[in-house]
GROMACS .gro file of C-alpha atoms in nm:
model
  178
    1UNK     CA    1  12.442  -3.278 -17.721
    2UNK     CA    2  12.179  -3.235 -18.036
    3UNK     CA    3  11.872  -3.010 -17.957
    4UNK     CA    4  11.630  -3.069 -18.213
    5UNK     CA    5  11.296  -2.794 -18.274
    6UNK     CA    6  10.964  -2.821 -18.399
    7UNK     CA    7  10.712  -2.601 -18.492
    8UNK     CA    8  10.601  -2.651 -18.153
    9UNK     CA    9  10.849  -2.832 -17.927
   10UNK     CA   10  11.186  -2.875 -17.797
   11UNK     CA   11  11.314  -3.213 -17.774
   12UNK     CA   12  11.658  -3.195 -17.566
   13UNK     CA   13  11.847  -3.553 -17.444
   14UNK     CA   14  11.669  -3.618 -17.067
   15UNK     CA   15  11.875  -3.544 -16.820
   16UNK     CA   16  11.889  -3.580 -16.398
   17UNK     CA   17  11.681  -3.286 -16.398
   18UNK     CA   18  11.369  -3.417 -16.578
   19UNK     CA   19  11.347  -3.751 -16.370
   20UNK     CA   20  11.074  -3.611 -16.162
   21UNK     CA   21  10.833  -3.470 -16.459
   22UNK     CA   22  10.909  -3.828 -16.578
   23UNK     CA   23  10.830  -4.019 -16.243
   24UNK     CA   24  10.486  -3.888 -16.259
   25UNK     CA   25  10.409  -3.913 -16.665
   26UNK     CA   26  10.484  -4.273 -16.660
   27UNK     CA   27  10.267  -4.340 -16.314
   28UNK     CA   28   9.974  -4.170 -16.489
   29UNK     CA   29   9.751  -4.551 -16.511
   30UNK     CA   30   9.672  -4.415 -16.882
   31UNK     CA   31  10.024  -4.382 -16.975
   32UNK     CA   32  10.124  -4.703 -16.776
   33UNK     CA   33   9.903  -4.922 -16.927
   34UNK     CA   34  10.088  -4.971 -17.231
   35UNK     CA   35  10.447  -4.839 -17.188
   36UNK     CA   36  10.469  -4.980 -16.858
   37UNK     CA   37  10.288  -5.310 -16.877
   38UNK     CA   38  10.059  -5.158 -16.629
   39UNK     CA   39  10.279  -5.163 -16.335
   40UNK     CA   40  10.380  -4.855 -16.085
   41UNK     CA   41  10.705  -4.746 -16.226
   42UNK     CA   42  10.994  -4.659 -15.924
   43UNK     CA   43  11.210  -4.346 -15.921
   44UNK     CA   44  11.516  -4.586 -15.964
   45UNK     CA   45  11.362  -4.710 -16.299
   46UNK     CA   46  11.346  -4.395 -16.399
   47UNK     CA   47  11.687  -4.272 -16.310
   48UNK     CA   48  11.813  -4.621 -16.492
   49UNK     CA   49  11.620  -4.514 -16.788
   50UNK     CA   50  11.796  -4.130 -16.754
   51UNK     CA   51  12.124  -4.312 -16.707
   52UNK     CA   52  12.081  -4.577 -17.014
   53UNK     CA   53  11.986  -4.276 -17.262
   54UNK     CA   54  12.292  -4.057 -17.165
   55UNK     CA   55  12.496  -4.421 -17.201
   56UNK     CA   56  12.361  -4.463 -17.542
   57UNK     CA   57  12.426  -4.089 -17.600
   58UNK     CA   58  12.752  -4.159 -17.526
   59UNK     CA   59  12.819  -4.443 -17.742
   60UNK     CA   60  12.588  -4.432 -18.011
   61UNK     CA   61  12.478  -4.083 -18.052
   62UNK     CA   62  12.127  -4.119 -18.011
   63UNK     CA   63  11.902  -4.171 -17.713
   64UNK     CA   64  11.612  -4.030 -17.513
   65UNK     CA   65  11.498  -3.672 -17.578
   66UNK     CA   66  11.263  -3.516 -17.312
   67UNK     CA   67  10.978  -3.321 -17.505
   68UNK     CA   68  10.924  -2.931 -17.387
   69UNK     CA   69  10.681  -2.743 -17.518
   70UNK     CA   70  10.837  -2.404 -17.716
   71UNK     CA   71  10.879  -2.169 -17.466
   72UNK     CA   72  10.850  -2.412 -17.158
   73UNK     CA   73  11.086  -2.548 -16.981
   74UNK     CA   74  10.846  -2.814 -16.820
   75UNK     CA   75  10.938  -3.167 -16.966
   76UNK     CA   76  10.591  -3.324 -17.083
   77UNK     CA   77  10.733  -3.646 -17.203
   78UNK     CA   78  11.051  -3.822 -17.411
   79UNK     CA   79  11.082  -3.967 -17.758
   80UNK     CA   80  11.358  -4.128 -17.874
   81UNK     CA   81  11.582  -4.428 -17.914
   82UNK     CA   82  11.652  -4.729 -17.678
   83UNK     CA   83  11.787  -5.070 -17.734
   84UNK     CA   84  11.579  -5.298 -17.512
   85UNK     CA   85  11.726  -5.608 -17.416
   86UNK     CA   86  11.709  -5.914 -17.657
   87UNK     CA   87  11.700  -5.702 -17.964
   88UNK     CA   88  11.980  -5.582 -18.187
   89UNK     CA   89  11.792  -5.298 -18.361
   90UNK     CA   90  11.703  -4.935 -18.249
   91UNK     CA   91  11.355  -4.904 -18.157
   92UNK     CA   92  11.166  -4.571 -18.059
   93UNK     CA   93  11.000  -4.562 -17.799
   94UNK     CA   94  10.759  -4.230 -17.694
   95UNK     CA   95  10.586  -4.101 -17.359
   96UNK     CA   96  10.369  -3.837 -17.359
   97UNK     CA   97  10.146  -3.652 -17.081
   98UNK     CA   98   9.804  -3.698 -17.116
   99UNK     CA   99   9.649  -3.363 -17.081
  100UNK     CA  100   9.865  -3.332 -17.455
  101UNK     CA  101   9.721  -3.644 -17.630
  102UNK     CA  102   9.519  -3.592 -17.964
  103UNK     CA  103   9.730  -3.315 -18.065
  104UNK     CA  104   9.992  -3.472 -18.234
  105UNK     CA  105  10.266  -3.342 -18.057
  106UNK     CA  106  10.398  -3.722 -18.044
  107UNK     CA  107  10.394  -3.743 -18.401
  108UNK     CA  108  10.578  -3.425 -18.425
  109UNK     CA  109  10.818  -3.527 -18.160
  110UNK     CA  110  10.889  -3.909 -18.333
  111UNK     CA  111  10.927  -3.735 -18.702
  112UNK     CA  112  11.156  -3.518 -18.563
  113UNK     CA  113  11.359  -3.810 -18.377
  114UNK     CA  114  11.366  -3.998 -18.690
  115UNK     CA  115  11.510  -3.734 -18.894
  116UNK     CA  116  11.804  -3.691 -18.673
  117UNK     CA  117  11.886  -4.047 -18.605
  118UNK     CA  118  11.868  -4.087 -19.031
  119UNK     CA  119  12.026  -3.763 -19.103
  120UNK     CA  120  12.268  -3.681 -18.820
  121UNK     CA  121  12.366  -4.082 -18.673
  122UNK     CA  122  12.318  -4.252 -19.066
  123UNK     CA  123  12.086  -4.512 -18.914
  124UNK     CA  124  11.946  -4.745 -19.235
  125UNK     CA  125  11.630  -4.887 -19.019
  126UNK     CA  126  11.435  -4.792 -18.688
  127UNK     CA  127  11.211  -5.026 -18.604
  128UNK     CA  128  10.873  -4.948 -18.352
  129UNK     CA  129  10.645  -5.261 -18.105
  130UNK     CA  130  10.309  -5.160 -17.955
  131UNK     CA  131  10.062  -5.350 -17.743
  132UNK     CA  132   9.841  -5.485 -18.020
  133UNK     CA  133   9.523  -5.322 -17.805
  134UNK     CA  134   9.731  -4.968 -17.829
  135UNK     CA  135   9.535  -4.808 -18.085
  136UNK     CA  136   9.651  -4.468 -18.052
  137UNK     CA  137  10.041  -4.603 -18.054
  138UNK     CA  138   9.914  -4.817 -18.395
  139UNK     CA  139   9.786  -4.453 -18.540
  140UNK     CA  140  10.101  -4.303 -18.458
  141UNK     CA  141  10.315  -4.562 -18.625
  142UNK     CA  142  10.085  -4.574 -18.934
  143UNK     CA  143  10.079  -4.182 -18.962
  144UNK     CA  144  10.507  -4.252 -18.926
  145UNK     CA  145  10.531  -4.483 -19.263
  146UNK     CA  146  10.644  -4.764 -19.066
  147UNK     CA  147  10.552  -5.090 -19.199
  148UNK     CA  148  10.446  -5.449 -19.031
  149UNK     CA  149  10.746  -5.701 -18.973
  150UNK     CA  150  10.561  -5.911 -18.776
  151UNK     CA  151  10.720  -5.958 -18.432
  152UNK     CA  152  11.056  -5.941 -18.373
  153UNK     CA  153  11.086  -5.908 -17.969
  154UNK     CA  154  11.137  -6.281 -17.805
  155UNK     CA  155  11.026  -6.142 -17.464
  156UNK     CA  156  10.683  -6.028 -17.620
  157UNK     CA  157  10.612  -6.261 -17.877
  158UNK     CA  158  10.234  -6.097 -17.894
  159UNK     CA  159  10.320  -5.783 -18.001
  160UNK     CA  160  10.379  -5.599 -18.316
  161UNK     CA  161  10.625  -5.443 -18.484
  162UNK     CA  162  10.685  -5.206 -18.759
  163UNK     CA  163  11.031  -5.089 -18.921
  164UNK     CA  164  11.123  -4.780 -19.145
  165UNK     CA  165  11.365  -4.759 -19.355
  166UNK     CA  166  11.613  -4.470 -19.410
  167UNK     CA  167  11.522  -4.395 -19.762
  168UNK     CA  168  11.123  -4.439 -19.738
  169UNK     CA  169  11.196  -4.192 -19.446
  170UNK     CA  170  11.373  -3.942 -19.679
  171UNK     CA  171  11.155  -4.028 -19.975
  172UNK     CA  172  10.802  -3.906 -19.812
  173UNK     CA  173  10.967  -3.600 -19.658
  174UNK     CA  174  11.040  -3.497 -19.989
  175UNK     CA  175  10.712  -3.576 -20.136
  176UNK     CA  176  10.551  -3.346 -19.862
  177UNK     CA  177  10.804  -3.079 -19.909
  178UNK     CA  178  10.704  -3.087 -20.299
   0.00000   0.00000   0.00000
């Protein structure tokens, strides 16, 4: 299984292990209120949500990566790939515990995610939704080089999305590397 490092994290696939550290990130009502349409989120959603990454692991090569910090083995959070239901495309998808927003350890985390599922798996395009209201999410994706494609989801037909493409991807990270 891939293990990918940052400058400041680990990102390792999520396992049976981190379903607790997950269980209460994703009850948090700040986190909930966009990732989780606001609803109380049940340890069997988040064992599905285990079990679904390790499938897609599995099959695809990509999937959920619970976020440590470097030198912690405390999971704060996943990033990663899912395919939700109704749409063909990867999207990623990101969690993070509150007590770490505003440092940009989610950017870190998603950059790092994208360059392993367009370096390691060859995807061409990843695409990204958000709750229009989520500004922070809209940030993140902007700061990520994804651009709008309107919306793509037919079970959330308000929300947008964004898409990257493969060689935009490797294109700025050579720009910032030169």
């Amino acid at each position: 299984m891939p293990v990918l490092e940052t400058e400041r994290l680990v990102l390792r696939p999520l396992s049976a292990a981190d379903a607790a550290a997950l269980y209460r990130i994703s009850n948090d009502p700040a986190v909930r209120r966009y990732l989780w349409d606001d609803r109380p989120v049940s340890r069997a959603t988040i064992e599905e949500v285990v079990t679904q990454s390790a499938r897609l692991f599995s099959e695809e090569g990509l999937g959920l990566f619970g976020i440590r910090l470097q030198d912690s083995e405390e999971v704060v959070g996943f990033c990663g790939f899912a395919r939700l239901a109704g749409m063909e495309e990867v999207e990623i998808v990101y969690e993070l515990d509150p007590e770490l927003w505003g440092r940009g350890l989610a950017t870190e985390a998603a950059r790092a995610c994208l360059g392993y599922a367009f370096g390691e798996v060859g995807l061409e395009r990843i695409i990204a939704g958000t709750d229009r209201p989520n500004a922070a999410s809209l940030r993140l994706i902007e700061k990520l080089g994804m651009r709008s494609i309107g919306n793509v989801n037919p079970r959330a037909p308000e929300d947008p999305y964004f898409a990257l493409n493969r060689r935009d991807f490797l294109r700025a990270k050579e720009d910032s590397s030169s």
